[in-house]
mmCIF file of C-alpha atoms in Angstrom:
data_model
loop_
_atom_site.group_PDB
_atom_site.id
_atom_site.type_symbol
_atom_site.label_atom_id
_atom_site.label_comp_id
_atom_site.label_asym_id
_atom_site.label_seq_id
_atom_site.Cartn_x
_atom_site.Cartn_y
_atom_site.Cartn_z
ATOM 1 C CA MET N 1 71.933 11.011 -76.536
ATOM 2 C CA LYS N 2 68.696 12.198 -78.006
ATOM 3 C CA ARG N 3 67.272 8.718 -77.511
ATOM 4 C CA LEU N 4 68.327 8.736 -73.833
ATOM 5 C CA LEU N 5 66.817 12.176 -73.303
ATOM 6 C CA SER N 6 63.620 11.029 -74.946
ATOM 7 C CA ILE N 7 63.433 8.010 -72.648
ATOM 8 C CA LEU N 8 64.059 10.186 -69.581
ATOM 9 C CA LEU N 9 61.331 12.642 -70.591
ATOM 10 C CA THR N 10 58.964 9.753 -71.170
ATOM 11 C CA LEU N 11 59.743 8.390 -67.704
ATOM 12 C CA VAL N 12 59.169 11.828 -66.171
ATOM 13 C CA MET N 13 55.802 12.083 -67.926
ATOM 14 C CA LEU N 14 54.848 8.592 -66.764
ATOM 15 C CA VAL N 15 55.841 9.405 -63.191
ATOM 16 C CA SER N 16 53.783 12.598 -63.427
ATOM 17 C CA VAL N 17 50.797 10.642 -64.715
ATOM 18 C CA PHE N 18 51.120 8.004 -62.011
ATOM 19 C CA THR N 19 51.539 10.693 -59.365
ATOM 20 C CA ALA N 20 48.434 12.494 -60.611
ATOM 21 C CA CYS N 21 46.480 9.243 -60.652
ATOM 22 C CA SER N 22 47.722 8.459 -57.164
ATOM 23 C CA LYS N 23 46.571 11.875 -55.929
ATOM 24 C CA LYS N 24 43.180 11.423 -57.580
ATOM 25 C CA GLU N 25 42.791 8.008 -55.970
ATOM 26 C CA GLU N 26 43.866 9.481 -52.631
ATOM 27 C CA VAL N 27 41.345 12.299 -52.991
ATOM 28 C CA ALA N 28 38.632 9.844 -54.010
ATOM 29 C CA THR N 29 39.509 7.575 -51.099
ATOM 30 C CA THR N 30 39.553 10.525 -48.703
ATOM 31 C CA GLU N 31 36.222 11.795 -50.000
ATOM 32 C CA THR N 32 34.703 8.318 -49.776
ATOM 33 C CA THR N 33 35.988 7.947 -46.229
ATOM 34 C CA ALA N 34 34.637 11.385 -45.316
ATOM 35 C CA VAL N 35 31.235 10.564 -46.785
ATOM 36 C CA THR N 36 31.202 7.221 -44.986
ATOM 37 C CA GLU N 37 32.168 8.871 -41.692
ATOM 38 C CA ALA N 38 29.553 11.578 -42.190
ATOM 39 C CA ALA N 39 26.899 8.951 -42.888
ATOM 40 C CA SER N 40 28.030 7.038 -39.818
ATOM 41 C CA GLU N 41 27.849 10.186 -37.684
ATOM 42 C CA ALA N 42 24.407 10.988 -39.067
ATOM 43 C CA THR N 43 23.259 7.491 -38.172
ATOM 44 C CA THR N 44 24.806 7.724 -34.715
ATOM 45 C CA GLU N 45 23.351 11.163 -33.999
ATOM 46 C CA ALA N 46 19.795 10.269 -35.077
ATOM 47 C CA PRO N 47 17.462 11.395 -32.269
ATOM 48 C CA ALA N 48 16.078 8.651 -30.062
ATOM 49 C CA ALA N 49 12.340 8.068 -29.890
ATOM 50 C CA GLU N 50 10.685 10.515 -27.509
ATOM 51 C CA ILE N 51 9.530 8.985 -24.223
ATOM 52 C CA ALA N 52 6.447 10.413 -22.530
ATOM 53 C CA LYS N 53 6.543 10.468 -18.739
ATOM 54 C CA LEU N 54 3.412 10.581 -16.596
ATOM 55 C CA ILE N 55 3.447 11.385 -12.874
ATOM 56 C CA VAL N 56 0.658 9.763 -10.836
ATOM 57 C CA TRP N 57 -0.053 10.617 -7.183
ATOM 58 C CA GLY N 58 -2.025 8.249 -4.973
ATOM 59 C CA GLY N 59 -2.684 7.585 -1.304
ATOM 60 C CA VAL N 60 -2.041 3.833 -1.345
ATOM 61 C CA PRO N 61 1.541 2.749 -0.540
ATOM 62 C CA GLY N 62 3.328 1.666 -3.695
ATOM 63 C CA GLU N 63 4.268 -1.707 -2.234
ATOM 64 C CA SER N 64 0.585 -2.464 -1.610
ATOM 65 C CA GLY N 65 -0.178 -2.806 -5.302
ATOM 66 C CA PRO N 66 0.217 0.405 -7.316
ATOM 67 C CA GLN N 67 3.942 -0.010 -7.967
ATOM 68 C CA SER N 68 3.552 -3.511 -9.420
ATOM 69 C CA LEU N 69 0.903 -2.172 -11.803
ATOM 70 C CA VAL N 70 3.171 0.694 -12.799
ATOM 71 C CA ASP N 71 6.096 -1.678 -13.371
ATOM 72 C CA ALA N 72 3.942 -3.921 -15.574
ATOM 73 C CA TRP N 73 2.741 -0.925 -17.590
ATOM 74 C CA ASN N 74 6.262 0.468 -18.048
ATOM 75 C CA ALA N 75 7.535 -2.917 -19.242
ATOM 76 C CA GLU N 76 4.854 -3.117 -21.950
ATOM 77 C CA HIS N 77 4.922 0.570 -22.945
ATOM 78 C CA PRO N 78 8.539 1.769 -23.223
ATOM 79 C CA ASP N 79 7.363 4.952 -24.946
ATOM 80 C CA ILE N 80 5.013 5.924 -22.079
ATOM 81 C CA GLN N 81 6.643 5.631 -18.672
ATOM 82 C CA VAL N 82 4.737 6.166 -15.422
ATOM 83 C CA GLU N 83 6.104 7.260 -12.050
ATOM 84 C CA TYR N 84 3.972 6.643 -8.955
ATOM 85 C CA VAL N 85 4.255 9.127 -6.078
ATOM 86 C CA ARG N 86 2.596 8.258 -2.794
ATOM 87 C CA TYR N 87 0.970 10.893 -0.573
ATOM 88 C CA VAL N 88 -0.689 10.135 2.762
ATOM 89 C CA ASN N 89 -4.470 10.511 2.559
ATOM 90 C CA ASP N 90 -4.850 12.722 5.621
ATOM 91 C CA GLU N 91 -5.111 16.468 6.171
ATOM 92 C CA THR N 92 -1.363 17.008 5.890
ATOM 93 C CA GLY N 93 -1.035 14.785 2.842
ATOM 94 C CA ASN N 94 -3.943 16.412 1.013
ATOM 95 C CA THR N 95 -2.506 19.846 1.763
ATOM 96 C CA LYS N 96 0.772 18.654 0.246
ATOM 97 C CA LEU N 97 -1.081 17.482 -2.873
ATOM 98 C CA ASP N 98 -3.014 20.756 -3.180
ATOM 99 C CA THR N 99 0.179 22.788 -2.778
ATOM 100 C CA ALA N 100 1.907 20.773 -5.491
ATOM 101 C CA LEU N 101 -1.056 21.201 -7.841
ATOM 102 C CA LEU N 102 -1.312 24.950 -7.265
ATOM 103 C CA SER N 103 2.437 25.461 -7.686
ATOM 104 C CA GLY N 104 2.378 23.880 -11.132
ATOM 105 C CA GLU N 105 4.382 20.785 -10.240
ATOM 106 C CA GLN N 106 3.971 18.028 -12.831
ATOM 107 C CA ILE N 107 1.098 15.835 -11.678
ATOM 108 C CA ASP N 108 -0.661 14.279 -14.655
ATOM 109 C CA LEU N 109 -3.081 12.042 -12.758
ATOM 110 C CA TYR N 110 -4.019 11.719 -9.110
ATOM 111 C CA PHE N 111 -6.423 9.867 -6.861
ATOM 112 C CA THR N 112 -8.801 11.837 -4.666
ATOM 113 C CA TYR N 113 -10.646 9.985 -1.937
ATOM 114 C CA SER N 114 -13.771 12.002 -1.225
ATOM 115 C CA VAL N 115 -16.472 13.732 -3.227
ATOM 116 C CA ASP N 116 -16.088 16.881 -1.133
ATOM 117 C CA GLY N 117 -12.354 16.888 -1.801
ATOM 118 C CA MET N 118 -12.977 16.501 -5.517
ATOM 119 C CA LYS N 119 -15.460 19.387 -5.581
ATOM 120 C CA LYS N 120 -13.028 21.605 -3.690
ATOM 121 C CA ARG N 121 -10.303 20.867 -6.218
ATOM 122 C CA VAL N 122 -12.629 21.503 -9.148
ATOM 123 C CA GLU N 123 -13.593 24.878 -7.672
ATOM 124 C CA GLY N 124 -9.926 25.661 -7.048
ATOM 125 C CA GLY N 125 -8.936 24.948 -10.631
ATOM 126 C CA MET N 126 -6.948 21.858 -9.667
ATOM 127 C CA MET N 127 -8.909 19.434 -11.863
ATOM 128 C CA GLU N 128 -9.517 19.461 -15.596
ATOM 129 C CA PRO N 129 -12.660 18.109 -17.278
ATOM 130 C CA LEU N 130 -12.067 14.793 -19.013
ATOM 131 C CA THR N 131 -14.232 15.770 -21.991
ATOM 132 C CA SER N 132 -11.272 16.476 -24.280
ATOM 133 C CA TYR N 133 -9.689 13.076 -23.552
ATOM 134 C CA GLY N 134 -12.390 10.976 -25.221
ATOM 135 C CA VAL N 135 -13.448 9.000 -22.158
ATOM 136 C CA GLU N 136 -17.202 9.512 -22.507
ATOM 137 C CA ASP N 137 -17.872 6.089 -24.045
ATOM 138 C CA PHE N 138 -15.646 4.385 -21.494
ATOM 139 C CA ALA N 139 -17.451 6.198 -18.689
ATOM 140 C CA LYS N 140 -20.887 5.238 -20.002
ATOM 141 C CA GLU N 141 -19.906 1.575 -20.230
ATOM 142 C CA ASN N 142 -18.066 1.320 -16.919
ATOM 143 C CA ILE N 143 -19.564 3.797 -14.441
ATOM 144 C CA VAL N 144 -22.628 2.165 -12.919
ATOM 145 C CA GLY N 145 -24.890 2.586 -9.934
ATOM 146 C CA GLY N 146 -25.322 6.332 -10.243
ATOM 147 C CA LEU N 147 -21.653 7.014 -9.538
ATOM 148 C CA ASP N 148 -21.420 9.214 -12.615
ATOM 149 C CA GLY N 149 -23.433 11.827 -10.733
ATOM 150 C CA LEU N 150 -20.744 11.985 -8.055
ATOM 151 C CA VAL N 151 -17.975 12.805 -10.503
ATOM 152 C CA THR N 152 -19.942 15.116 -12.805
ATOM 153 C CA ILE N 153 -20.047 18.832 -12.009
ATOM 154 C CA ASN N 154 -21.889 21.345 -14.202
ATOM 155 C CA ASP N 155 -22.413 18.605 -16.815
ATOM 156 C CA ALA N 156 -18.659 17.977 -17.059
ATOM 157 C CA LEU N 157 -17.011 14.683 -16.122
ATOM 158 C CA TYR N 158 -14.012 15.318 -13.864
ATOM 159 C CA ALA N 159 -13.021 11.874 -12.601
ATOM 160 C CA LEU N 160 -13.440 8.141 -13.053
ATOM 161 C CA PRO N 161 -14.606 6.357 -9.886
ATOM 162 C CA THR N 162 -12.552 3.301 -9.012
ATOM 163 C CA ALA N 163 -14.545 1.854 -6.114
ATOM 164 C CA LYS N 164 -17.946 1.893 -4.463
ATOM 165 C CA GLU N 165 -18.140 1.304 -0.730
ATOM 166 C CA PRO N 166 -21.527 0.234 0.642
ATOM 167 C CA VAL N 167 -22.441 1.679 4.028
ATOM 168 C CA ALA N 168 -24.728 -0.243 6.374
ATOM 169 C CA MET N 169 -25.945 0.281 9.912
ATOM 170 C CA MET N 170 -26.292 -2.583 12.360
ATOM 171 C CA LEU N 171 -28.618 -2.366 15.362
ATOM 172 C CA ASN N 172 -28.532 -4.086 18.745
ATOM 173 C CA LYS N 173 -32.171 -5.154 18.904
ATOM 174 C CA ASN N 174 -31.855 -6.442 22.487
ATOM 175 C CA MET N 175 -30.803 -3.003 23.721
ATOM 176 C CA LEU N 176 -33.599 -1.322 21.775
ATOM 177 C CA ASP N 177 -36.234 -3.763 23.060
ATOM 178 C CA ALA N 178 -35.029 -3.357 26.649
ATOM 179 C CA LEU N 179 -35.831 0.351 26.454
ATOM 180 C CA ASN N 180 -38.927 -0.088 24.247
ATOM 181 C CA ILE N 181 -37.359 1.978 21.503
ATOM 182 C CA THR N 182 -38.868 1.661 18.046
ATOM 183 C CA ILE N 183 -36.811 2.715 15.065
ATOM 184 C CA PRO N 184 -38.759 5.044 12.741
ATOM 185 C CA GLU N 185 -39.114 3.858 9.151
ATOM 186 C CA ASN N 186 -37.524 7.015 7.765
ATOM 187 C CA TRP N 187 -35.600 8.477 10.636
ATOM 188 C CA THR N 188 -33.724 11.736 10.661
ATOM 189 C CA VAL N 189 -30.285 12.581 11.973
ATOM 190 C CA GLU N 190 -31.945 14.255 14.949
ATOM 191 C CA GLN N 191 -33.922 11.098 15.769
ATOM 192 C CA PHE N 192 -30.788 8.991 15.397
ATOM 193 C CA SER N 193 -28.921 11.262 17.807
ATOM 194 C CA GLU N 194 -31.760 11.127 20.359
ATOM 195 C CA ILE N 195 -31.953 7.313 20.281
ATOM 196 C CA ALA N 196 -28.168 7.085 20.662
ATOM 197 C CA LYS N 197 -28.406 9.249 23.774
ATOM 198 C CA GLN N 198 -31.109 6.980 25.214
ATOM 199 C CA LEU N 199 -28.937 3.915 24.628
ATOM 200 C CA THR N 200 -25.897 5.485 26.285
ATOM 201 C CA ALA N 201 -25.671 4.274 29.879
ATOM 202 C CA GLU N 202 -23.441 3.072 32.699
ATOM 203 C CA VAL N 203 -23.352 -0.734 32.848
ATOM 204 C CA ASP N 204 -21.374 -2.472 35.584
ATOM 205 C CA GLY N 205 -19.268 0.613 36.060
ATOM 206 C CA LYS N 206 -18.472 0.890 32.381
ATOM 207 C CA LYS N 207 -19.739 3.442 29.901
ATOM 208 C CA VAL N 208 -21.777 1.932 27.069
ATOM 209 C CA TYR N 209 -22.333 4.254 24.149
ATOM 210 C CA GLY N 210 -25.467 4.226 22.057
ATOM 211 C CA THR N 211 -23.617 4.390 18.759
ATOM 212 C CA SER N 212 -20.250 3.665 17.266
ATOM 213 C CA VAL N 213 -19.001 4.527 13.816
ATOM 214 C CA TYR N 214 -16.223 2.521 12.212
ATOM 215 C CA TYR N 215 -14.520 3.694 9.042
#
């Protein structure tokens, strides 16, 4: 009887030991699983790389070239994405641009199409000097033909010119000779206007004007 009781007690102790070991293994497994899940969540929740977005306004329709350039840039620079916004380069369109600038709408870069328009925007606080952006060397190497003077105000560079349009005047020498008109070597606007008036006439019932400006 004593032997049987001893065996039973031994079995109870063994069951207790195995149960305790089982619980420890369960706890260890649970803790390991929790740690693994936490590590997985930490990996999953890691913040994605920040993407900078630049808004560029221009007067040229996107399908005429700017959009293809933007698409090429965005493909090569996934961390710096550009959006091109087209505005019409007329009085209404420029007013829209000015309103957006003054209201604080995000416009990081924009094209302006006249020196007078640029000066007006500088005076209105709608343009920032490029000095702090480190473009001086680029400007010195790439701005030629005196164009730097057009985009520099009070010794500060405000823009980078993208094009230079030559302007020429063509004369109808036959018309000038017919009226014995000699063009002065250094003529003034007043002289130009007077000669244009002399060349304006009625020819075969049709009005012929002494000057025509195409832009």
